[in-house]
């Protein structure tokens, strides 16, 4: 069965319990942080930070009201992820339950997935030469909900079968007079396993509109391994022929 998480920024209070729960479940170290004008802490996702609460200041032009918006950000776990086919060593797996997982032991640090992801999610670490990201708690799901979901005190994150989550998202979108993000805007990626209900434009939250067609760079990287393999085979054949010619020259 396929599962999903509903992300409801209108319910998020910015407490960062999800960030802490993710660190604890994955045994990830804390990071030295500095004050930022955006108040976020840490500033962004990293090799050791799989989920991040973004703070955005929203200004309503009609009422001139200002308000803080908080929301949880991490891998979207796309149904047809651009990162997985871009990986030349098959280090990224999309599971039928929903999670897209980087198998760090297989990662060679080429960063193709970093370039392929339209959301800027995979994080490269120069010390280990590896990439990491949220794995949708594939080592808990479906017996237990993801650690971040379990820790959320306001139900801004809800886990369940994807079909139920879609129904909940539609109902919530009606209540908020908002819309669902993770469907139309990300159509080239087949939808996502983290689905947002937004009561404002995606740009307020800094969410990209991936659009109707996969950008050319993403498309090229997505299928790059199909170019790399023939190139590698061609290179090998050239080397064999070159070596044979050198041996023949020596014998003459
Ligand atoms: S958001 Fe990026 S890293 Fe996550 S599954 Fe989609 S393409 Fe891959
Ligand atoms: S950096 Fe990304 S694409 Fe490259 S090997 Fe690692 S997981 Fe695969
Ligand atoms: S799903 Fe798991 S790995 Fe991903 S952000 Fe939540 S706690 Fe972290």
PDB file of C-alpha atoms in Angstrom, residues 37-239:
ATOM      1  CA  UNK A  37      17.082  37.613   9.607  1.00  0.00           C
ATOM      2  CA  UNK A  38      14.627  34.826   8.736  1.00  0.00           C
ATOM      3  CA  UNK A  39      14.805  33.418  12.308  1.00  0.00           C
ATOM      4  CA  UNK A  40      15.174  29.870  10.989  1.00  0.00           C
ATOM      5  CA  UNK A  41      17.476  27.575  12.933  1.00  0.00           C
ATOM      6  CA  UNK A  42      19.406  25.896  11.422  1.00  0.00           C
ATOM      7  CA  UNK A  43      19.401  28.019   8.287  1.00  0.00           C
ATOM      8  CA  UNK A  44      18.667  25.229   5.834  1.00  0.00           C
ATOM      9  CA  UNK A  45      18.757  21.515   5.139  1.00  0.00           C
ATOM     10  CA  UNK A  46      22.166  19.874   5.343  1.00  0.00           C
ATOM     11  CA  UNK A  47      23.800  16.442   5.333  1.00  0.00           C
ATOM     12  CA  UNK A  48      22.894  16.168   9.037  1.00  0.00           C
ATOM     13  CA  UNK A  49      19.559  18.015   8.957  1.00  0.00           C
ATOM     14  CA  UNK A  50      16.885  16.079   7.064  1.00  0.00           C
ATOM     15  CA  UNK A  51      13.973  18.360   7.937  1.00  0.00           C
ATOM     16  CA  UNK A  52      13.738  22.070   8.478  1.00  0.00           C
ATOM     17  CA  UNK A  53      11.079  24.514   9.679  1.00  0.00           C
ATOM     18  CA  UNK A  54      11.014  27.484   7.342  1.00  0.00           C
ATOM     19  CA  UNK A  55       9.849  30.869   8.625  1.00  0.00           C
ATOM     20  CA  UNK A  56       8.287  33.245   6.097  1.00  0.00           C
ATOM     21  CA  UNK A  57       6.824  36.686   6.649  1.00  0.00           C
ATOM     22  CA  UNK A  58       3.578  37.162   4.711  1.00  0.00           C
ATOM     23  CA  UNK A  59       2.227  40.588   3.790  1.00  0.00           C
ATOM     24  CA  UNK A  60      -1.419  40.896   2.736  1.00  0.00           C
ATOM     25  CA  UNK A  61      -1.546  43.768   0.232  1.00  0.00           C
ATOM     26  CA  UNK A  62      -5.325  44.184   0.597  1.00  0.00           C
ATOM     27  CA  UNK A  63      -5.471  44.419   4.407  1.00  0.00           C
ATOM     28  CA  UNK A  64      -1.828  45.505   4.944  1.00  0.00           C
ATOM     29  CA  UNK A  65      -1.601  42.755   7.586  1.00  0.00           C
ATOM     30  CA  UNK A  66       1.693  40.980   8.281  1.00  0.00           C
ATOM     31  CA  UNK A  67       1.978  37.496   9.726  1.00  0.00           C
ATOM     32  CA  UNK A  68       4.557  34.787  10.270  1.00  0.00           C
ATOM     33  CA  UNK A  69       4.129  31.551   8.340  1.00  0.00           C
ATOM     34  CA  UNK A  70       5.891  28.365   9.455  1.00  0.00           C
ATOM     35  CA  UNK A  71       6.144  25.115   7.585  1.00  0.00           C
ATOM     36  CA  UNK A  72       7.984  21.827   7.525  1.00  0.00           C
ATOM     37  CA  UNK A  73      10.374  21.286   4.598  1.00  0.00           C
ATOM     38  CA  UNK A  74      12.211  18.141   3.483  1.00  0.00           C
ATOM     39  CA  UNK A  75      12.220  15.677   0.558  1.00  0.00           C
ATOM     40  CA  UNK A  76       8.836  15.539  -1.208  1.00  0.00           C
ATOM     41  CA  UNK A  77       9.204  11.800  -1.975  1.00  0.00           C
ATOM     42  CA  UNK A  78       8.066  12.226  -5.574  1.00  0.00           C
ATOM     43  CA  UNK A  79       6.118   9.395  -7.192  1.00  0.00           C
ATOM     44  CA  UNK A  80       8.406   9.591 -10.240  1.00  0.00           C
ATOM     45  CA  UNK A  81      11.534  11.106  -8.640  1.00  0.00           C
ATOM     46  CA  UNK A  82      14.054  12.874 -10.873  1.00  0.00           C
ATOM     47  CA  UNK A  83      16.879  11.969  -8.470  1.00  0.00           C
ATOM     48  CA  UNK A  84      16.624   8.158  -8.676  1.00  0.00           C
ATOM     49  CA  UNK A  85      17.174   7.552 -12.419  1.00  0.00           C
ATOM     50  CA  UNK A  86      19.932  10.213 -12.432  1.00  0.00           C
ATOM     51  CA  UNK A  87      22.032   8.110 -10.037  1.00  0.00           C
ATOM     52  CA  UNK A  88      24.585   6.078 -12.048  1.00  0.00           C
ATOM     53  CA  UNK A  89      25.089   3.478  -9.299  1.00  0.00           C
ATOM     54  CA  UNK A  90      21.432   2.893  -8.330  1.00  0.00           C
ATOM     55  CA  UNK A  91      21.992   4.288  -4.844  1.00  0.00           C
ATOM     56  CA  UNK A  92      18.467   5.787  -4.735  1.00  0.00           C
ATOM     57  CA  UNK A  93      15.365   3.590  -4.418  1.00  0.00           C
ATOM     58  CA  UNK A  94      11.707   4.573  -4.723  1.00  0.00           C
ATOM     59  CA  UNK A  95       9.697   2.130  -2.568  1.00  0.00           C
ATOM     60  CA  UNK A  96       6.104   1.277  -3.426  1.00  0.00           C
ATOM     61  CA  UNK A  97       5.036   2.437   0.060  1.00  0.00           C
ATOM     62  CA  UNK A  98       6.203   5.963  -0.897  1.00  0.00           C
ATOM     63  CA  UNK A  99       9.717   6.610   0.498  1.00  0.00           C
ATOM     64  CA  UNK A 100      12.589   7.638  -1.791  1.00  0.00           C
ATOM     65  CA  UNK A 101      15.771   6.500  -0.030  1.00  0.00           C
ATOM     66  CA  UNK A 102      19.463   7.280  -0.642  1.00  0.00           C
ATOM     67  CA  UNK A 103      21.552   4.209   0.249  1.00  0.00           C
ATOM     68  CA  UNK A 104      24.595   6.091   1.505  1.00  0.00           C
ATOM     69  CA  UNK A 105      26.854   3.022   1.416  1.00  0.00           C
ATOM     70  CA  UNK A 106      26.417   2.835  -2.370  1.00  0.00           C
ATOM     71  CA  UNK A 107      26.674   6.609  -3.015  1.00  0.00           C
ATOM     72  CA  UNK A 108      29.833   7.681  -4.910  1.00  0.00           C
ATOM     73  CA  UNK A 109      29.235  11.410  -4.376  1.00  0.00           C
ATOM     74  CA  UNK A 110      28.839  12.359  -8.049  1.00  0.00           C
ATOM     75  CA  UNK A 111      26.029  14.810  -7.097  1.00  0.00           C
ATOM     76  CA  UNK A 112      23.906  13.990 -10.166  1.00  0.00           C
ATOM     77  CA  UNK A 113      20.894  13.692  -7.841  1.00  0.00           C
ATOM     78  CA  UNK A 114      21.662  17.137  -6.395  1.00  0.00           C
ATOM     79  CA  UNK A 115      21.444  18.653  -9.878  1.00  0.00           C
ATOM     80  CA  UNK A 116      18.413  16.576 -10.901  1.00  0.00           C
ATOM     81  CA  UNK A 117      16.142  17.390  -7.939  1.00  0.00           C
ATOM     82  CA  UNK A 118      13.939  20.407  -8.751  1.00  0.00           C
ATOM     83  CA  UNK A 119      13.429  21.069  -5.021  1.00  0.00           C
ATOM     84  CA  UNK A 120      17.126  21.311  -4.051  1.00  0.00           C
ATOM     85  CA  UNK A 121      16.823  18.478  -1.519  1.00  0.00           C
ATOM     86  CA  UNK A 122      19.826  16.060  -1.634  1.00  0.00           C
ATOM     87  CA  UNK A 123      22.677  17.401   0.500  1.00  0.00           C
ATOM     88  CA  UNK A 124      26.334  16.655  -0.307  1.00  0.00           C
ATOM     89  CA  UNK A 125      28.954  16.352   2.440  1.00  0.00           C
ATOM     90  CA  UNK A 126      32.552  17.035   1.357  1.00  0.00           C
ATOM     91  CA  UNK A 127      34.022  15.171   4.374  1.00  0.00           C
ATOM     92  CA  UNK A 128      32.327  11.844   3.646  1.00  0.00           C
ATOM     93  CA  UNK A 129      31.871  12.400  -0.116  1.00  0.00           C
ATOM     94  CA  UNK A 130      28.252  11.247   0.243  1.00  0.00           C
ATOM     95  CA  UNK A 131      24.734  12.590  -0.166  1.00  0.00           C
ATOM     96  CA  UNK A 132      21.861  12.315   2.319  1.00  0.00           C
ATOM     97  CA  UNK A 133      18.254  13.431   2.754  1.00  0.00           C
ATOM     98  CA  UNK A 134      14.974  12.557   4.506  1.00  0.00           C
ATOM     99  CA  UNK A 135      14.027   8.899   3.908  1.00  0.00           C
ATOM    100  CA  UNK A 136      10.365   9.215   5.019  1.00  0.00           C
ATOM    101  CA  UNK A 137      11.262   7.008   7.996  1.00  0.00           C
ATOM    102  CA  UNK A 138      11.196   3.909   5.772  1.00  0.00           C
ATOM    103  CA  UNK A 139      12.639   2.059   8.778  1.00  0.00           C
ATOM    104  CA  UNK A 140       9.414   2.800  10.766  1.00  0.00           C
ATOM    105  CA  UNK A 141       6.686   3.001   8.104  1.00  0.00           C
ATOM    106  CA  UNK A 142       4.010   1.636   7.993  1.00  0.00           C
ATOM    107  CA  UNK A 143       4.090   0.021  11.463  1.00  0.00           C
ATOM    108  CA  UNK A 144       4.838   3.389  13.046  1.00  0.00           C
ATOM    109  CA  UNK A 145       4.289   6.859  11.636  1.00  0.00           C
ATOM    110  CA  UNK A 146       7.415   8.931  10.787  1.00  0.00           C
ATOM    111  CA  UNK A 147       9.162  10.386  13.852  1.00  0.00           C
ATOM    112  CA  UNK A 148       8.468  13.979  12.770  1.00  0.00           C
ATOM    113  CA  UNK A 149       4.748  13.255  12.336  1.00  0.00           C
ATOM    114  CA  UNK A 150       4.540  11.533  15.726  1.00  0.00           C
ATOM    115  CA  UNK A 151       6.115  14.546  17.445  1.00  0.00           C
ATOM    116  CA  UNK A 152       3.918  17.272  15.929  1.00  0.00           C
ATOM    117  CA  UNK A 153       1.652  18.681  18.692  1.00  0.00           C
ATOM    118  CA  UNK A 154      -0.813  20.446  16.359  1.00  0.00           C
ATOM    119  CA  UNK A 155      -1.427  17.832  13.636  1.00  0.00           C
ATOM    120  CA  UNK A 156       0.347  20.016  11.089  1.00  0.00           C
ATOM    121  CA  UNK A 157       1.739  16.672   9.865  1.00  0.00           C
ATOM    122  CA  UNK A 158      -0.586  13.674   9.380  1.00  0.00           C
ATOM    123  CA  UNK A 159       0.465  10.235   8.088  1.00  0.00           C
ATOM    124  CA  UNK A 160      -1.759   7.607   6.466  1.00  0.00           C
ATOM    125  CA  UNK A 161      -2.646   5.648   3.332  1.00  0.00           C
ATOM    126  CA  UNK A 162      -2.176   7.967   0.326  1.00  0.00           C
ATOM    127  CA  UNK A 163      -5.819   7.750  -0.769  1.00  0.00           C
ATOM    128  CA  UNK A 164      -7.026   8.794   2.709  1.00  0.00           C
ATOM    129  CA  UNK A 165      -4.486  11.617   2.814  1.00  0.00           C
ATOM    130  CA  UNK A 166      -5.672  12.925  -0.577  1.00  0.00           C
ATOM    131  CA  UNK A 167      -9.289  12.938   0.705  1.00  0.00           C
ATOM    132  CA  UNK A 168      -8.216  14.749   3.894  1.00  0.00           C
ATOM    133  CA  UNK A 169      -6.209  17.244   1.822  1.00  0.00           C
ATOM    134  CA  UNK A 170      -9.222  18.007  -0.397  1.00  0.00           C
ATOM    135  CA  UNK A 171     -11.482  18.531   2.633  1.00  0.00           C
ATOM    136  CA  UNK A 172      -8.923  20.754   4.339  1.00  0.00           C
ATOM    137  CA  UNK A 173      -8.368  22.755   1.119  1.00  0.00           C
ATOM    138  CA  UNK A 174     -12.113  23.477   1.042  1.00  0.00           C
ATOM    139  CA  UNK A 175     -12.099  24.588   4.705  1.00  0.00           C
ATOM    140  CA  UNK A 176      -9.174  26.939   4.076  1.00  0.00           C
ATOM    141  CA  UNK A 177     -10.363  28.047   0.661  1.00  0.00           C
ATOM    142  CA  UNK A 178      -6.881  26.970  -0.377  1.00  0.00           C
ATOM    143  CA  UNK A 179      -5.386  24.364  -2.656  1.00  0.00           C
ATOM    144  CA  UNK A 180      -3.274  21.216  -2.692  1.00  0.00           C
ATOM    145  CA  UNK A 181       0.443  21.422  -3.528  1.00  0.00           C
ATOM    146  CA  UNK A 182       2.013  18.140  -4.513  1.00  0.00           C
ATOM    147  CA  UNK A 183      -0.261  17.368  -7.419  1.00  0.00           C
ATOM    148  CA  UNK A 184      -0.633  19.802 -10.358  1.00  0.00           C
ATOM    149  CA  UNK A 185       2.458  21.910  -9.630  1.00  0.00           C
ATOM    150  CA  UNK A 186       4.675  18.843  -9.612  1.00  0.00           C
ATOM    151  CA  UNK A 187       2.955  16.906 -12.405  1.00  0.00           C
ATOM    152  CA  UNK A 188       6.198  15.880 -14.189  1.00  0.00           C
ATOM    153  CA  UNK A 189       7.239  14.100 -11.001  1.00  0.00           C
ATOM    154  CA  UNK A 190       3.940  12.182 -10.840  1.00  0.00           C
ATOM    155  CA  UNK A 191       2.788  13.870  -7.625  1.00  0.00           C
ATOM    156  CA  UNK A 192       4.466  13.548  -4.241  1.00  0.00           C
ATOM    157  CA  UNK A 193       4.186  11.545  -1.019  1.00  0.00           C
ATOM    158  CA  UNK A 194       4.358  14.718   1.086  1.00  0.00           C
ATOM    159  CA  UNK A 195       1.289  16.742   0.154  1.00  0.00           C
ATOM    160  CA  UNK A 196       0.743  20.352   1.235  1.00  0.00           C
ATOM    161  CA  UNK A 197      -2.556  22.146   1.783  1.00  0.00           C
ATOM    162  CA  UNK A 198      -1.818  25.818   1.211  1.00  0.00           C
ATOM    163  CA  UNK A 199      -3.993  28.785   2.120  1.00  0.00           C
ATOM    164  CA  UNK A 200      -1.654  31.158   0.249  1.00  0.00           C
ATOM    165  CA  UNK A 201       0.271  31.152  -2.998  1.00  0.00           C
ATOM    166  CA  UNK A 202       3.184  28.615  -3.067  1.00  0.00           C
ATOM    167  CA  UNK A 203       5.584  31.550  -3.533  1.00  0.00           C
ATOM    168  CA  UNK A 204       4.686  32.808  -0.008  1.00  0.00           C
ATOM    169  CA  UNK A 205       6.249  29.602   1.314  1.00  0.00           C
ATOM    170  CA  UNK A 206       9.116  29.684  -1.173  1.00  0.00           C
ATOM    171  CA  UNK A 207       7.763  26.550  -2.865  1.00  0.00           C
ATOM    172  CA  UNK A 208       8.746  26.195  -6.530  1.00  0.00           C
ATOM    173  CA  UNK A 209       6.212  25.674  -9.289  1.00  0.00           C
ATOM    174  CA  UNK A 210       7.818  22.751 -11.068  1.00  0.00           C
ATOM    175  CA  UNK A 211       5.398  23.261 -13.966  1.00  0.00           C
ATOM    176  CA  UNK A 212       3.818  21.114 -16.607  1.00  0.00           C
ATOM    177  CA  UNK A 213       7.043  19.876 -18.166  1.00  0.00           C
ATOM    178  CA  UNK A 214      10.314  18.717 -16.642  1.00  0.00           C
ATOM    179  CA  UNK A 215      12.942  21.467 -17.094  1.00  0.00           C
ATOM    180  CA  UNK A 216      15.518  20.555 -19.748  1.00  0.00           C
ATOM    181  CA  UNK A 217      18.389  20.278 -17.249  1.00  0.00           C
ATOM    182  CA  UNK A 218      16.383  17.946 -14.995  1.00  0.00           C
ATOM    183  CA  UNK A 219      15.335  15.832 -17.958  1.00  0.00           C
ATOM    184  CA  UNK A 220      18.909  15.523 -19.203  1.00  0.00           C
ATOM    185  CA  UNK A 221      20.210  14.551 -15.776  1.00  0.00           C
ATOM    186  CA  UNK A 222      17.322  12.182 -15.170  1.00  0.00           C
ATOM    187  CA  UNK A 223      18.418  10.079 -18.098  1.00  0.00           C
ATOM    188  CA  UNK A 224      22.146  10.825 -17.839  1.00  0.00           C
ATOM    189  CA  UNK A 225      23.048   7.314 -16.750  1.00  0.00           C
ATOM    190  CA  UNK A 226      21.680   5.992 -20.024  1.00  0.00           C
ATOM    191  CA  UNK A 227      24.260   8.233 -21.712  1.00  0.00           C
ATOM    192  CA  UNK A 228      27.025   7.450 -19.237  1.00  0.00           C
ATOM    193  CA  UNK A 229      26.875   3.681 -19.659  1.00  0.00           C
ATOM    194  CA  UNK A 230      27.338   3.710 -23.489  1.00  0.00           C
ATOM    195  CA  UNK A 231      30.055   6.376 -23.052  1.00  0.00           C
ATOM    196  CA  UNK A 232      31.883   4.169 -20.524  1.00  0.00           C
ATOM    197  CA  UNK A 233      31.589   1.084 -22.770  1.00  0.00           C
ATOM    198  CA  UNK A 234      32.813   3.140 -25.754  1.00  0.00           C
ATOM    199  CA  UNK A 235      35.777   4.395 -23.707  1.00  0.00           C
ATOM    200  CA  UNK A 236      36.674   0.855 -22.647  1.00  0.00           C
ATOM    201  CA  UNK A 237      36.582  -0.434 -26.234  1.00  0.00           C
ATOM    202  CA  UNK A 238      38.786   2.481 -27.319  1.00  0.00           C
ATOM    203  CA  UNK A 239      41.348   1.652 -24.587  1.00  0.00           C
TER     204      UNK A 239
END
